[in-house]
Short mmCIF file of the C-alpha atoms (twelve columns), coordinates in Angstrom:
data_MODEL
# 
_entry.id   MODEL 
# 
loop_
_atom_site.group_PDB 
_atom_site.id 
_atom_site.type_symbol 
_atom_site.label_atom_id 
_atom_site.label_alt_id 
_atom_site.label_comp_id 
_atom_site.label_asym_id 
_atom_site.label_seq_id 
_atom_site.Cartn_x 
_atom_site.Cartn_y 
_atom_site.Cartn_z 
_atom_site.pdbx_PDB_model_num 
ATOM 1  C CA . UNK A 1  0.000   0.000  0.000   1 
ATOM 2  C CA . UNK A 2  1.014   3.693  -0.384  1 
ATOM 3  C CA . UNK A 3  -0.332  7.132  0.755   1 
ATOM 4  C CA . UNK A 4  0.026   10.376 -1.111  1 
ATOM 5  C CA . UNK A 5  0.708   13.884 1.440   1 
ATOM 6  C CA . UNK A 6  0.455   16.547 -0.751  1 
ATOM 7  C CA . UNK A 7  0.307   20.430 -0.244  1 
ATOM 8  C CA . UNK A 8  -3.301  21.840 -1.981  1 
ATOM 9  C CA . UNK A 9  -4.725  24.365 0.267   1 
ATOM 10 C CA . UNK A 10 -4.185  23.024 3.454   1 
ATOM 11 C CA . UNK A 11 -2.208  19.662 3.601   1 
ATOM 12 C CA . UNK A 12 -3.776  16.374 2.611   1 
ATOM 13 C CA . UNK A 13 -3.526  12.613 2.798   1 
ATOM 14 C CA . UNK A 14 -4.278  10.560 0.128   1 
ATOM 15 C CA . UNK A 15 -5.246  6.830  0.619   1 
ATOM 16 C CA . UNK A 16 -5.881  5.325  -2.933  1 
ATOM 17 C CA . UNK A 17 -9.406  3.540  -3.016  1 
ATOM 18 C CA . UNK A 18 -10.228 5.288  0.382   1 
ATOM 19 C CA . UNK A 19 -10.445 8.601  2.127   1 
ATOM 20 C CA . UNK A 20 -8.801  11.759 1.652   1 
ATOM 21 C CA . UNK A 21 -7.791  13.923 5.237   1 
ATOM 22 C CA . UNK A 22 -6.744  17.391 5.518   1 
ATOM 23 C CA . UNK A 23 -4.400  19.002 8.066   1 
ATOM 24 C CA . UNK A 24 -2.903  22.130 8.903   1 
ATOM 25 C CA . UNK A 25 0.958   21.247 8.989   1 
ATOM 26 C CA . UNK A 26 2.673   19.143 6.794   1 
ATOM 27 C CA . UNK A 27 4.442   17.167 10.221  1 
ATOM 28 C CA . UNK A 28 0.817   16.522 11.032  1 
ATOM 29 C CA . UNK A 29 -0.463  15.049 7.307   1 
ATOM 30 C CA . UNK A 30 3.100   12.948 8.013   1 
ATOM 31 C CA . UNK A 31 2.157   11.696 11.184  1 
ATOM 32 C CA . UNK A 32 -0.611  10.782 10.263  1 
ATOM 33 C CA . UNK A 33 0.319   8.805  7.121   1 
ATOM 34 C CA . UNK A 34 2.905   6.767  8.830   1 
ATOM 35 C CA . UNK A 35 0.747   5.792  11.453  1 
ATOM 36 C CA . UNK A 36 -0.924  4.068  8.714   1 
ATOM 37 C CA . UNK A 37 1.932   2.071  7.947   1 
ATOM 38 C CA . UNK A 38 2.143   2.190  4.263   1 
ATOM 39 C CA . UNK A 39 5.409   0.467  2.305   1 
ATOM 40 C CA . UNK A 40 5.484   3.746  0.271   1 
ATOM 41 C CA . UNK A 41 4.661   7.933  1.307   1 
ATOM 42 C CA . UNK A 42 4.628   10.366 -1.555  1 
ATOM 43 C CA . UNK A 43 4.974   13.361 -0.992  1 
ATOM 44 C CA . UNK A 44 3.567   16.771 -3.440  1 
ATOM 45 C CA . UNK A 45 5.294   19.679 -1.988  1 
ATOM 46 C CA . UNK A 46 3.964   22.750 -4.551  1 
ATOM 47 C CA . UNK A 47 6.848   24.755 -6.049  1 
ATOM 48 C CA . UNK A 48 5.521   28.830 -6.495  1 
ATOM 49 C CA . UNK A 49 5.034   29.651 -10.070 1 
ATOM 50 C CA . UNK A 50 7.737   32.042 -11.271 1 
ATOM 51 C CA . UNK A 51 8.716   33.539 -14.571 1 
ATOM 52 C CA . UNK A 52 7.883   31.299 -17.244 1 
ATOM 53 C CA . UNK A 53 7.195   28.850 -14.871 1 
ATOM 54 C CA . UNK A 54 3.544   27.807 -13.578 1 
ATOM 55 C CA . UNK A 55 2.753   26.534 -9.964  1 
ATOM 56 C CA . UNK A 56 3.376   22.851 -9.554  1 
ATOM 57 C CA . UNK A 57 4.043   19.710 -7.119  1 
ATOM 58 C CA . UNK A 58 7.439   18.443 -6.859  1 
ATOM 59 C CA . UNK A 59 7.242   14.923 -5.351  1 
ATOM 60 C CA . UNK A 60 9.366   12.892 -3.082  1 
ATOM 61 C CA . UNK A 61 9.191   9.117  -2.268  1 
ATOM 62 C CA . UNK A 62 9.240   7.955  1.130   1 
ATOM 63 C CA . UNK A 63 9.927   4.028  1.790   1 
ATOM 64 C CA . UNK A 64 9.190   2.175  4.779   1 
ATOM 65 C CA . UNK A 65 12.470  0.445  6.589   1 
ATOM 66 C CA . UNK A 66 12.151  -2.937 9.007   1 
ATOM 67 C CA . UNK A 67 12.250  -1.075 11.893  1 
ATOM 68 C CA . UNK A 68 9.219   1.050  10.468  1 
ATOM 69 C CA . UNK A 69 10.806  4.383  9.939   1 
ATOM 70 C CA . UNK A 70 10.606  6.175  6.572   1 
ATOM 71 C CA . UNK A 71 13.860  7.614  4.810   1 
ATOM 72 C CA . UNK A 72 13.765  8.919  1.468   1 
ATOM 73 C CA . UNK A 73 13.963  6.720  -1.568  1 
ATOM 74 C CA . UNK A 74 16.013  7.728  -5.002  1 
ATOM 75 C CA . UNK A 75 12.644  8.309  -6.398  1 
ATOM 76 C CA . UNK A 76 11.733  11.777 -7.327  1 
ATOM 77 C CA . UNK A 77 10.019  13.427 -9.520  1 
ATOM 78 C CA . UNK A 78 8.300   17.036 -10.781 1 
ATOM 79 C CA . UNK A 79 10.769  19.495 -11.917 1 
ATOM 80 C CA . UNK A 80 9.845   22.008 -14.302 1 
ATOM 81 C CA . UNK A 81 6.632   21.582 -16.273 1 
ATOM 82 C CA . UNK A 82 6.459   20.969 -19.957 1 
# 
């Protein structure tokens, strides 16, 4: 299983096939993921627009370890938009 945190409006957890959660701090949407023990957290942190650039995630991968912590994977993605 994996959960998607991302930053809209306030910041939200994602459970695919479930519920969506809101919180106010991003250390709170985290909490709360883990707690759900998912293999994988992504993570949709929005980037301001700028000059020739629009507004847009860039996401981060979180992986589970044995001993249940979460460090972040080589997986990354979001750049600049096309």
């Amino acid at each position: 299983m994996f959960v998607r945190v991302v930053q809209r409006d306030a910041w939200e957890v994602e459970v695919p096939g479930g519920e969506t959660r809101s919180f106010a701090s991003r250390r709170e949407a985290l909490a709360f993921a883990e707690s759900l023990e998912p293999a994988w957290i992504e993570v949709g942190t929005v980037v301001p627009e700028r000059e020739g650039v629009p507004r847009h995630h860039r996401w981060t991968t979180l992986r589970r370890s044995e001993d249940g912590s979460y460090a972040t994977s080589g997986l990354r993605w979001g750049g600049r938009p096309g």
